[in-house]
mmCIF file of C-alpha atoms in Angstrom:
data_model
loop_
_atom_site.group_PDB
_atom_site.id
_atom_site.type_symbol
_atom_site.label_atom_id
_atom_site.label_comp_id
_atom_site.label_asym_id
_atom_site.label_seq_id
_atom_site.Cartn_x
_atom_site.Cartn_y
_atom_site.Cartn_z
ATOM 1 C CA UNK A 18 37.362 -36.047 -28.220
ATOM 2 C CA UNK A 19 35.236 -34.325 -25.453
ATOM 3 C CA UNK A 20 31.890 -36.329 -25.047
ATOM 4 C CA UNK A 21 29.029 -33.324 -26.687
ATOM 5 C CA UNK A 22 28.053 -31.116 -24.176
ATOM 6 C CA UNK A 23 24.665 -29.505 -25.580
ATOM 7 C CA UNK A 24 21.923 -30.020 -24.078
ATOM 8 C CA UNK A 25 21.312 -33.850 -23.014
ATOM 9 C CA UNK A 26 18.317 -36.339 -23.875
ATOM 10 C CA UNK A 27 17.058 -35.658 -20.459
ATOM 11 C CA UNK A 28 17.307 -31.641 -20.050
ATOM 12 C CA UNK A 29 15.660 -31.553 -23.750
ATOM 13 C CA UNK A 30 12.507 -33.161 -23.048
ATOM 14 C CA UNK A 31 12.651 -31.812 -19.046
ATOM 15 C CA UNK A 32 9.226 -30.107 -19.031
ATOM 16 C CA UNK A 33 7.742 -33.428 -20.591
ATOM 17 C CA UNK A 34 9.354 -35.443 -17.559
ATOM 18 C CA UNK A 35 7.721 -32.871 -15.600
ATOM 19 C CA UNK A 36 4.420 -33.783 -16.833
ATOM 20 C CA UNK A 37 4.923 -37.401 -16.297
ATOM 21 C CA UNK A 38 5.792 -36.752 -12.609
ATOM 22 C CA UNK A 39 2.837 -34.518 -12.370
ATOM 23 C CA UNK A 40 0.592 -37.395 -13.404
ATOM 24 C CA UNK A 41 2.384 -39.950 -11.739
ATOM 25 C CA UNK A 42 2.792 -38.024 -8.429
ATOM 26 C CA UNK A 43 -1.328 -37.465 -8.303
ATOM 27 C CA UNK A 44 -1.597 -40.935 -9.040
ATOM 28 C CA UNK A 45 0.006 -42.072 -6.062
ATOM 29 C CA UNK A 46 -1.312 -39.183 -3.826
ATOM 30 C CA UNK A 47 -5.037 -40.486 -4.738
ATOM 31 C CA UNK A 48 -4.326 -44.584 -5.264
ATOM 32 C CA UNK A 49 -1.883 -45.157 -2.926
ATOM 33 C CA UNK A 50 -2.100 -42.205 -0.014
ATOM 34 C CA UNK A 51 -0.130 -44.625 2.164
ATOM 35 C CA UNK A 52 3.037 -43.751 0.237
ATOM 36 C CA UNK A 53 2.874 -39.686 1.298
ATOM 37 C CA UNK A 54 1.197 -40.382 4.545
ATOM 38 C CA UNK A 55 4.141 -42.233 5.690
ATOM 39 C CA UNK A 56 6.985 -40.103 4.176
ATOM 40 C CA UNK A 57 4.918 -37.108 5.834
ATOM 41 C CA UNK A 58 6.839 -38.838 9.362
ATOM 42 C CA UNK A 59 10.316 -38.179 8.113
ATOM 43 C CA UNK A 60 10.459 -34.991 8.892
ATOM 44 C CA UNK A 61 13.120 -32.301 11.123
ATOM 45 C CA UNK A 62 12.526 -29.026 11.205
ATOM 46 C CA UNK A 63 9.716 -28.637 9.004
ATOM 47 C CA UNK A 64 12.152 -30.168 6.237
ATOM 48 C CA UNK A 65 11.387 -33.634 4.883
ATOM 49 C CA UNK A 66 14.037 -36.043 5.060
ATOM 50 C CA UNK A 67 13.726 -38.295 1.854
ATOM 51 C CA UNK A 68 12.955 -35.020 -0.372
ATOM 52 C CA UNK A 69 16.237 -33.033 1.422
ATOM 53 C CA UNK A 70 18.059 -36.281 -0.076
ATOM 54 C CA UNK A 71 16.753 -35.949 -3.388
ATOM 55 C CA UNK A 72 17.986 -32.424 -3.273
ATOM 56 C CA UNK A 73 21.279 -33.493 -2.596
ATOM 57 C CA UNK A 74 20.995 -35.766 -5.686
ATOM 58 C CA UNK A 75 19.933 -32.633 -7.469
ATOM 59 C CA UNK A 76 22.031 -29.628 -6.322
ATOM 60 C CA UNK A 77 25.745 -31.657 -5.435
ATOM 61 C CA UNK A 78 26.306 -31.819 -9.092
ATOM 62 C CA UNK A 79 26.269 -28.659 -9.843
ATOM 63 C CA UNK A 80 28.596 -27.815 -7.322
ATOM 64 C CA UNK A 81 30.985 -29.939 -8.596
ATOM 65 C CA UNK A 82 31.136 -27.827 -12.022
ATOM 66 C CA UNK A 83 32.151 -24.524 -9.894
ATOM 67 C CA UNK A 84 35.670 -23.387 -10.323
ATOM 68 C CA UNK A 85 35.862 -20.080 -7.400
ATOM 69 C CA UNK A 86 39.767 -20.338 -9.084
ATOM 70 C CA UNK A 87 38.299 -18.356 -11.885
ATOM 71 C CA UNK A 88 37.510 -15.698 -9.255
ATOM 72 C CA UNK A 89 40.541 -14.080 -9.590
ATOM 73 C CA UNK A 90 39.945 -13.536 -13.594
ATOM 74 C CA UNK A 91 37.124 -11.127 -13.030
ATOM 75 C CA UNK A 92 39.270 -7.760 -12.845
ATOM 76 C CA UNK A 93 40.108 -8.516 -16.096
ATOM 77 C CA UNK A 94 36.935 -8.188 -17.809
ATOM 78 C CA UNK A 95 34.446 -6.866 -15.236
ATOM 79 C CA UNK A 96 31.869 -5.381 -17.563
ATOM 80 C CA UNK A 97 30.078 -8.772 -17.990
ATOM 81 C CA UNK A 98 30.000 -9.705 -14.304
ATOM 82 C CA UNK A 99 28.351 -6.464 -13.673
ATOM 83 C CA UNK A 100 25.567 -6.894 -15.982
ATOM 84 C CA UNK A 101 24.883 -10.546 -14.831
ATOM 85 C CA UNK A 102 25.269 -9.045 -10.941
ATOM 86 C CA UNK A 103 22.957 -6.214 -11.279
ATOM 87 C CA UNK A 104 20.358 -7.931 -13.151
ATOM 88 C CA UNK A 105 20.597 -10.979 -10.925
ATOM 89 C CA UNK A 106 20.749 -9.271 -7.697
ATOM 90 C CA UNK A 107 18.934 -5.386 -7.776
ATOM 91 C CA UNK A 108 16.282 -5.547 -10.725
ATOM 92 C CA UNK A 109 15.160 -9.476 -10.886
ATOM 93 C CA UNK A 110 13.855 -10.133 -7.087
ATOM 94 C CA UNK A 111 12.167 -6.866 -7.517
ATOM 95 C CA UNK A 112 10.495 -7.327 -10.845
ATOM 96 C CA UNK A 113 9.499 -10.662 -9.945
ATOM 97 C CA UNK A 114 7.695 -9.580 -7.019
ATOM 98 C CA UNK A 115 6.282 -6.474 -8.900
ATOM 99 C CA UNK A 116 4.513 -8.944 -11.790
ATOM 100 C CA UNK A 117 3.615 -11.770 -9.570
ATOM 101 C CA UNK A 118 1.986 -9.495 -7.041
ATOM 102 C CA UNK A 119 -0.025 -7.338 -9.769
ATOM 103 C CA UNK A 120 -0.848 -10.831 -11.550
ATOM 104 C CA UNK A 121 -2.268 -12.926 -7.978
ATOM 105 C CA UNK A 122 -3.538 -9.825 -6.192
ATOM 106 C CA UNK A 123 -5.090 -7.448 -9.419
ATOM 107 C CA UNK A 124 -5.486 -9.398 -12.383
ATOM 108 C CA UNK A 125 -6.340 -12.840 -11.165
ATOM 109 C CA UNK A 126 -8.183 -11.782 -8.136
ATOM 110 C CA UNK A 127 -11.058 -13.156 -8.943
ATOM 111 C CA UNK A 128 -9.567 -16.458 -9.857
ATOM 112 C CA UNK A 129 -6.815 -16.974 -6.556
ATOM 113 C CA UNK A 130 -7.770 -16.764 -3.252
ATOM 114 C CA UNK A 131 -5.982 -14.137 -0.929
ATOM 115 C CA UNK A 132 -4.539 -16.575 0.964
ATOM 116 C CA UNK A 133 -3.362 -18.928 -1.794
ATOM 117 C CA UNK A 134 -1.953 -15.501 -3.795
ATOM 118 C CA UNK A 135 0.121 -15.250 -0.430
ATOM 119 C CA UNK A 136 1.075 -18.276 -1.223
ATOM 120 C CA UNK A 137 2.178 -17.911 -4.781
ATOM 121 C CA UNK A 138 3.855 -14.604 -4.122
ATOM 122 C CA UNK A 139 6.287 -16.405 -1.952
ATOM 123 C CA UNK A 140 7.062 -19.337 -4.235
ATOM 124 C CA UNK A 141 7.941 -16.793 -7.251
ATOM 125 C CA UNK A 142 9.921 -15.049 -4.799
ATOM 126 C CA UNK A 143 11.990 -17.608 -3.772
ATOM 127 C CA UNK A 144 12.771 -18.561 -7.886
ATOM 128 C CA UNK A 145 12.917 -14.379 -8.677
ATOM 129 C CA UNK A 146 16.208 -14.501 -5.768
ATOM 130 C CA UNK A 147 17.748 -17.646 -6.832
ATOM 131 C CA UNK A 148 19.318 -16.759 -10.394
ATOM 132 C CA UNK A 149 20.566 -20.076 -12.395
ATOM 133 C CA UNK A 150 24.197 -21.649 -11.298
ATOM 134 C CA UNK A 151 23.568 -25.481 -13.128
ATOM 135 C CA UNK A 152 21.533 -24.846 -16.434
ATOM 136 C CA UNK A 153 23.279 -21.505 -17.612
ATOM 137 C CA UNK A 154 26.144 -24.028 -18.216
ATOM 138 C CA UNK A 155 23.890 -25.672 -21.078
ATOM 139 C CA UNK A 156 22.645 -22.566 -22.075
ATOM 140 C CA UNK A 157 26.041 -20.807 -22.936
ATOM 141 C CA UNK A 158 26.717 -23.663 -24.638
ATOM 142 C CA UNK A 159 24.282 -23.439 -26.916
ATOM 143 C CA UNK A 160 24.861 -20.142 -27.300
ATOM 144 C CA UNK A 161 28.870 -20.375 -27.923
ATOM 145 C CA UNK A 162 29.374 -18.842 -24.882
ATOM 146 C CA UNK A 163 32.729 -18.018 -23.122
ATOM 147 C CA UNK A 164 32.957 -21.445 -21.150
ATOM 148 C CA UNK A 165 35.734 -19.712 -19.061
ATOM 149 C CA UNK A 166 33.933 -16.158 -18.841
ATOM 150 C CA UNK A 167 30.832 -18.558 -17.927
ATOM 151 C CA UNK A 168 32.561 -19.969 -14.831
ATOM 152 C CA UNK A 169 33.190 -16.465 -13.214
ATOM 153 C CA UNK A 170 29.685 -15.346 -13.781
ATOM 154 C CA UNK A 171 28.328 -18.362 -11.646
ATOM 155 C CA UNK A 172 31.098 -18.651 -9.508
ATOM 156 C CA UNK A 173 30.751 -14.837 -8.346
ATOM 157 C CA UNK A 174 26.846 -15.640 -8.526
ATOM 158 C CA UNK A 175 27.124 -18.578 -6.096
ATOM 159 C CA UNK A 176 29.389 -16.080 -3.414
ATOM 160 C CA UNK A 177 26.460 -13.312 -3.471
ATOM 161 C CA UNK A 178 23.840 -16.607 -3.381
ATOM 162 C CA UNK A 179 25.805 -17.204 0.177
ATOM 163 C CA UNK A 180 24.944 -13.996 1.673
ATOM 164 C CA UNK A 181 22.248 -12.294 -0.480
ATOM 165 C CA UNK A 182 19.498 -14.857 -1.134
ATOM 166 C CA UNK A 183 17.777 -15.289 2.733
ATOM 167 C CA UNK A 184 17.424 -11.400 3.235
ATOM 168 C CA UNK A 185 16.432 -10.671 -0.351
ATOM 169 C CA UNK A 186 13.241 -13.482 0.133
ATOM 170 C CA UNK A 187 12.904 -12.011 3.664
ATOM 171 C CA UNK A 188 12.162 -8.367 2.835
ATOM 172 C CA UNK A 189 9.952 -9.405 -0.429
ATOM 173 C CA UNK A 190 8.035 -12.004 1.298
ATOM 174 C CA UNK A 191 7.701 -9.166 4.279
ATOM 175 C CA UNK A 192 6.565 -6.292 1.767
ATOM 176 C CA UNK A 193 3.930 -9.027 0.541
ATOM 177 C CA UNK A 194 2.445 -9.916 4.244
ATOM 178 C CA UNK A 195 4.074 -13.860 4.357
ATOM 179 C CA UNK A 196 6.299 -14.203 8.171
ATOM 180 C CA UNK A 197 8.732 -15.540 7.134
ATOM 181 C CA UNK A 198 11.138 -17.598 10.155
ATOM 182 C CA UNK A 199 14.711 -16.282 9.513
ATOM 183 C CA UNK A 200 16.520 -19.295 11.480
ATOM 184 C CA UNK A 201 14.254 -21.615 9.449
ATOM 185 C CA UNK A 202 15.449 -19.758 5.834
ATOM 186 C CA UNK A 203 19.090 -19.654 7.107
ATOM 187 C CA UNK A 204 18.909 -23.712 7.475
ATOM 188 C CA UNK A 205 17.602 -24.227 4.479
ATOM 189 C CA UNK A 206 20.563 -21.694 2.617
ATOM 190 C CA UNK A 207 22.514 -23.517 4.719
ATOM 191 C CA UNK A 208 21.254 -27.420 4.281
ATOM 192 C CA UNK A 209 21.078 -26.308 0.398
ATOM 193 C CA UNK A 210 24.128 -24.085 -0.450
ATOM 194 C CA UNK A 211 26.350 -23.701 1.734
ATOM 195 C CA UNK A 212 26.937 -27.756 2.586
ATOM 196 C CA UNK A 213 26.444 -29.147 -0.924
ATOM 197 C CA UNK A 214 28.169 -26.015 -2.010
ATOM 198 C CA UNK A 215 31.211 -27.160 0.518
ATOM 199 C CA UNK A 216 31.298 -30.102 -0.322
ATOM 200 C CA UNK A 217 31.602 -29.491 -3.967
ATOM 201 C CA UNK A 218 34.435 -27.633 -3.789
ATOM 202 C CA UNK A 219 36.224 -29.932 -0.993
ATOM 203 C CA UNK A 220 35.621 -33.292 -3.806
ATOM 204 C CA UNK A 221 36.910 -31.097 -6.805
ATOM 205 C CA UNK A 222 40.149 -29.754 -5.285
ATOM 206 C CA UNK A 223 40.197 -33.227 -4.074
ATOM 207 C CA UNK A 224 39.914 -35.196 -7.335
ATOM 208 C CA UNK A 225 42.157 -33.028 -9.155
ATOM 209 C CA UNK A 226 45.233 -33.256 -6.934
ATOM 210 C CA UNK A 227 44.541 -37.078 -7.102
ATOM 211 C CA UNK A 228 43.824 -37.344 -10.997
ATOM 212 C CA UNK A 229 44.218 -33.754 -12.813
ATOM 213 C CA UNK A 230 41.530 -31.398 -14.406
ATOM 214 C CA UNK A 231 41.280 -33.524 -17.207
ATOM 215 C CA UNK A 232 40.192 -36.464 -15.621
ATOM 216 C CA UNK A 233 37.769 -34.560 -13.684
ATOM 217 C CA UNK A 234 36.445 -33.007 -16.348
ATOM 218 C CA UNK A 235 35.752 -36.066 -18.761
ATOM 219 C CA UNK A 236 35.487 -38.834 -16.616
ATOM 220 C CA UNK A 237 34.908 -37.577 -12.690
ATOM 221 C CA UNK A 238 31.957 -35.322 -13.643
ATOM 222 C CA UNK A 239 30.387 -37.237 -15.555
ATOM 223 C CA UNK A 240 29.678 -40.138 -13.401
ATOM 224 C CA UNK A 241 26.871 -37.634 -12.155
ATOM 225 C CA UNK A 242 25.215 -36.815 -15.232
ATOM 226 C CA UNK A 243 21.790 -38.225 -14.756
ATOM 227 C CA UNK A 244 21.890 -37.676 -10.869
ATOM 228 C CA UNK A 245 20.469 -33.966 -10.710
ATOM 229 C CA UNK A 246 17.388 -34.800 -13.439
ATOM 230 C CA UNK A 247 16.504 -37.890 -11.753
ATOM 231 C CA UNK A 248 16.430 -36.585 -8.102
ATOM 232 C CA UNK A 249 14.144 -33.686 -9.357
ATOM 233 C CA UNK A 250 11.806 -36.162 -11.201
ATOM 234 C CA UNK A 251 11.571 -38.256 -8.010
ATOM 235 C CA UNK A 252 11.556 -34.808 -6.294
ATOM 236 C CA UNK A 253 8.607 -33.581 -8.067
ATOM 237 C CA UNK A 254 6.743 -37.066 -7.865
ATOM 238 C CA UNK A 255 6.590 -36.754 -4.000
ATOM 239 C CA UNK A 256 6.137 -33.514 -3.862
ATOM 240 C CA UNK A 257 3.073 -33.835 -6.671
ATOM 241 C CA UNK A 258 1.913 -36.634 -3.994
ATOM 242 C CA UNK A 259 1.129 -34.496 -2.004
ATOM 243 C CA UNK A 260 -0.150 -31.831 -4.045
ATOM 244 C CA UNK A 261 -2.532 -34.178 -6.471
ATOM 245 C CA UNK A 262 -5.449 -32.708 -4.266
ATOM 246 C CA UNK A 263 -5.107 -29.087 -5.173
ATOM 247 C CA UNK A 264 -3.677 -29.580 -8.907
ATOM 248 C CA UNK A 265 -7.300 -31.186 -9.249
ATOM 249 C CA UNK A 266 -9.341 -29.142 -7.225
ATOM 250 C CA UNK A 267 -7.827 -26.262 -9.477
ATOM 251 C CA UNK A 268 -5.985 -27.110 -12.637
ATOM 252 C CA UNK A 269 -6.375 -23.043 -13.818
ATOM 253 C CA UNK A 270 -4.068 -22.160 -11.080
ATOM 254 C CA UNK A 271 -1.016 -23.820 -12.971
ATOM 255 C CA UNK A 272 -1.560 -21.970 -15.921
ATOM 256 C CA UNK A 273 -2.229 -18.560 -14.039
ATOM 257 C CA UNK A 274 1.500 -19.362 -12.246
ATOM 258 C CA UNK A 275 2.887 -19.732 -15.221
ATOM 259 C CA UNK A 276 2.124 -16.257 -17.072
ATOM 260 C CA UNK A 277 3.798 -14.445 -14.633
ATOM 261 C CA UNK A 278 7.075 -16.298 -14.632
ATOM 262 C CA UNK A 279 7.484 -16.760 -18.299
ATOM 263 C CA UNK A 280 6.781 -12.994 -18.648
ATOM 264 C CA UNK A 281 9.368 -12.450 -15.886
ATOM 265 C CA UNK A 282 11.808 -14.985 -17.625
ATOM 266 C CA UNK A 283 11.049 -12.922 -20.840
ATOM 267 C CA UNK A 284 11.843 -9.419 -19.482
ATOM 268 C CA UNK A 285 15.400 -10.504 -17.555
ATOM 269 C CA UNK A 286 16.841 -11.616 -20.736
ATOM 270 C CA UNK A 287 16.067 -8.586 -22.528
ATOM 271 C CA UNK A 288 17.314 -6.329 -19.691
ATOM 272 C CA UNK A 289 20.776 -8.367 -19.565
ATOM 273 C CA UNK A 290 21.071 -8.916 -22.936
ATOM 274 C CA UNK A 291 20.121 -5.824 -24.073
ATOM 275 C CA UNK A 292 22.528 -4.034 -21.486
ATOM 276 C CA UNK A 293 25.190 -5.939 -22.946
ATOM 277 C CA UNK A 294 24.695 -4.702 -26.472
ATOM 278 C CA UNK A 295 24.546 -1.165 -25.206
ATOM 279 C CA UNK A 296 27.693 -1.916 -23.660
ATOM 280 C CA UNK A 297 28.821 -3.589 -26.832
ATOM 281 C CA UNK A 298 30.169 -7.089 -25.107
ATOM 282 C CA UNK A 299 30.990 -9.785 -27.215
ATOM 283 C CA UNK A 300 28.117 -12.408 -28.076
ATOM 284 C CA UNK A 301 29.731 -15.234 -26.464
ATOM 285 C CA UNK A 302 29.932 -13.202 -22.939
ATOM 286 C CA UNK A 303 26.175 -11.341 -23.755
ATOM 287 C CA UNK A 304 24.486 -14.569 -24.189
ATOM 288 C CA UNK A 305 25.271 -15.931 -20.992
ATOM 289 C CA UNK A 306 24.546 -12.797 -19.440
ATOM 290 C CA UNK A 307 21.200 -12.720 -20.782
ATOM 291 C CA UNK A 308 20.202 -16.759 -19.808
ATOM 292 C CA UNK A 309 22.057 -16.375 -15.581
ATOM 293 C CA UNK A 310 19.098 -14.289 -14.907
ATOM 294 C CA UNK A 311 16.550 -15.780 -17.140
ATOM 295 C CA UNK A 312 16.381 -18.596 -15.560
ATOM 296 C CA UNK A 313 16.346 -20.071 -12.311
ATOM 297 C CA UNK A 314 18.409 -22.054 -9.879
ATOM 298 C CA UNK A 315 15.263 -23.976 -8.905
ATOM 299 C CA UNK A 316 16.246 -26.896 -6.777
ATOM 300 C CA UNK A 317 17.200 -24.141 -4.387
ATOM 301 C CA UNK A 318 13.766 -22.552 -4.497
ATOM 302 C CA UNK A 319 11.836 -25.702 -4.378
ATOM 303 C CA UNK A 320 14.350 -26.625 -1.695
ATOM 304 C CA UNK A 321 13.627 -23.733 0.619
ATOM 305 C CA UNK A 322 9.630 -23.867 -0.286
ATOM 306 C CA UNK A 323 9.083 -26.958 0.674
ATOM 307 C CA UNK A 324 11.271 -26.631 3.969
ATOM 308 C CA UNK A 325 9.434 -23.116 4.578
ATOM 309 C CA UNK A 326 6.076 -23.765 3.643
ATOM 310 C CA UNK A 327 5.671 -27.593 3.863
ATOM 311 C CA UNK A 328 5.439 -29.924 0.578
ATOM 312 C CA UNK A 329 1.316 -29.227 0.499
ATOM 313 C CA UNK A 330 1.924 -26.108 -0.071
ATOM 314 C CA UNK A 331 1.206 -23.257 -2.723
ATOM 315 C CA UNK A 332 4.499 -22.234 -2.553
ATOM 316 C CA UNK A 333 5.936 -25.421 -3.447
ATOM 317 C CA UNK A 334 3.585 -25.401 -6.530
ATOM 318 C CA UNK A 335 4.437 -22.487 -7.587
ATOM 319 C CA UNK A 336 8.202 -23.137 -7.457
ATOM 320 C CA UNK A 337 7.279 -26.521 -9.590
ATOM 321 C CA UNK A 338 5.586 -24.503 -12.695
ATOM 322 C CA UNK A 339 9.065 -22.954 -12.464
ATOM 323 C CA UNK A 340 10.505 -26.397 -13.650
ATOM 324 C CA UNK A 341 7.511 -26.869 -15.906
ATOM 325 C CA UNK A 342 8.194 -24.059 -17.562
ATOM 326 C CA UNK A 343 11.723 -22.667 -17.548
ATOM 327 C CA UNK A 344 12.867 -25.318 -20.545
ATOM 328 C CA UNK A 345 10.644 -24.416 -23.546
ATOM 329 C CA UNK A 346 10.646 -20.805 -22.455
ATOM 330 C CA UNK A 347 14.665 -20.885 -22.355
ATOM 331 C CA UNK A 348 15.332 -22.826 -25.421
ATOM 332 C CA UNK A 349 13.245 -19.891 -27.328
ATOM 333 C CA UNK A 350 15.634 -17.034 -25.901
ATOM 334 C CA UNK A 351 18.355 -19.204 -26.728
ATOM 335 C CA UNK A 352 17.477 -19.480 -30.449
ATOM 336 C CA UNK A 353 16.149 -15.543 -30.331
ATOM 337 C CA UNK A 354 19.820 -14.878 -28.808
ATOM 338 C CA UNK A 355 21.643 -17.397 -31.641
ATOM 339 C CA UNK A 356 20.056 -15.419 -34.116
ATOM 340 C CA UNK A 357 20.712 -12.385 -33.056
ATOM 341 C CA UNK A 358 24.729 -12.924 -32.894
ATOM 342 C CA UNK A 359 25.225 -10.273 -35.665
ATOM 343 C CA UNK A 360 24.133 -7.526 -33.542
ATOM 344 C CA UNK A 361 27.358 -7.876 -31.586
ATOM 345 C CA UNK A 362 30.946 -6.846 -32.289
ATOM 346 C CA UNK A 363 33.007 -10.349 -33.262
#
């Protein structure tokens, strides 16, 4: 029998391991500033070394779990990829922006500095262009997705991530006054997609004409379980090393990241979900439409924030509430979207 594939011990309690490496990280940034001082020297490119490892650790096993065979199924059934690419790609980037800029620069004003709103702006941007490819597999899952229908989606998601992503976060972080260096965005899609992404697909066509799809599947795969979780945690330690400073200097600021991006997190669903009712889609394809732009593919975003902006920065904060908050918020639209099964056709 297939080993369970809901949510695992880790994922569940993710925003609680968060914490932990919150309080651990500032621990180590203000007891032992040796430890960031001298991982601060292992750097290339503005991109640190150890933490592009970690995100390695993080974003290579999700790679592995893309099938671009599927590709060829969408024809069939093209409502659903429509709804997931439309709401990924043309309203979420935008509304993102829209709520993060009228939170930092209007409604918090008083509250966030105009240069650390700047700051902000650009690390909601880079999670508002980066639409989930790792997590939505848990999510339809819990959701009795389509587990086939569910590879399309973030297979065609991960093509448009290729070319879409660096000039979406260019002309939003434009609009909101952050230069942002195109050669230095480009590496960093190409350091964190495009290789890992490679490589992915290079070890799974590999493996299975060695072994099969079943062995892949229940025994290859799952050698990485624990490898993504744990190189965010250590991830997030470092990269709350070097932020301990500011989280303490103002602990309001990651509450006032957060409202925007659970509000943002909030809306998505409804607009993909909601489109698919309209257009009468079965649950099991709905659902997963609804959680692909809900949440975030955030190794990417903290990926590209902390290459961008540098590991100190506001941007990489705000990227990490992201983390801190996209588990509780998701596992409440997953139970809203459970419950509401009966409003679509079996």
């Amino acid at each position: 029998m297939e080993k369970k594939q809901g949510i695992g011990f880790f994922e569940r309690y993710l925003t609680l391991w968060v914490t932990l490496c919150i309080i651990a990280g500032i621990a180590v940034g203000q007891w032992l500033p040796a430890i960031p001082q001298t991982l601060s020297k292992f750097e290339y490119a503005n991109v640190s070394i150890p933490v592009a490892i970690l995100i390695w650790l993080m974003i290579y096993p999700m790679m592995l779990k893309v099938d671009f065979q599927s590709v060829k199924n969408v024809s069939k059934r093209p409502k659903g990829i429509i709804v997931t690419c439309v709401t990924n790609w043309l309203i979420k980037p935008f509304t993102m922006f829209g709520i993060a800029y009228l939170f930092f620069y209007a409604i918090f004003k008083v509250f966030i500095p105009e240069d650390l709103a700047k700051e902000y702006l650009a690390g909601t941007v880079l999670l508002g262009a980066a639409p989930c490819t790792a997590m939505v597999f848990v999510w339809s899952h819990l959701t009795k997705g389509d587990a086939a229908y569910t590879l399309v989606q973030v297979a065609v998601n991960d093509l448009i991530i290729l070319v879409a992503f660096a000039p979406i976060v260019a002309l939003l972080l434009g609009v909101g006054g952050v230069t942002i260096p195109w050669d230095t965005l480009f590496l960093s899609v190409l350091l964190f997609v495009v290789i890992p992404l490679s490589a992915g697909v290079i070890t799974r066509t590999w493996v299975i004409r060695r072994k099969g799809i079943e062995y892949f599947n229940h025994v290859f795969i799952r050698k990485f379980d624990n490898y993504t979780v744990g190189g965010l945690l250590l991830t997030l330690i470092i990269l709350f090393s070097f932020q301990g400073e500011t989280i303490l200097n103002t602990p309001l600021h990651i509450l006032l990241i957060a409202v925007p991006l659970v509000l943002q997190t909030i809306l998505i669903f409804f607009v993909a979900y909601g489109w698919a009712k309209w257009w009468k889609l079965p649950h099991n394809v709905a659902a997963p439409a609804g959680t692909i732009g809900a949440s975030n593919f955030f190794e990417l975003a903290v990926a590209v924030a902390i290459s961008l902006f540098g590991l100190q920065s506001g941007t990489a904060l705000a990227t990490v509430v992201g983390v801190l908050v996209e588990v509780p918020v998701m596992l409440t639209l997953v139970r809203m979207a459970n419950k509401t099964q009966k409003w679509f056709p079996e």
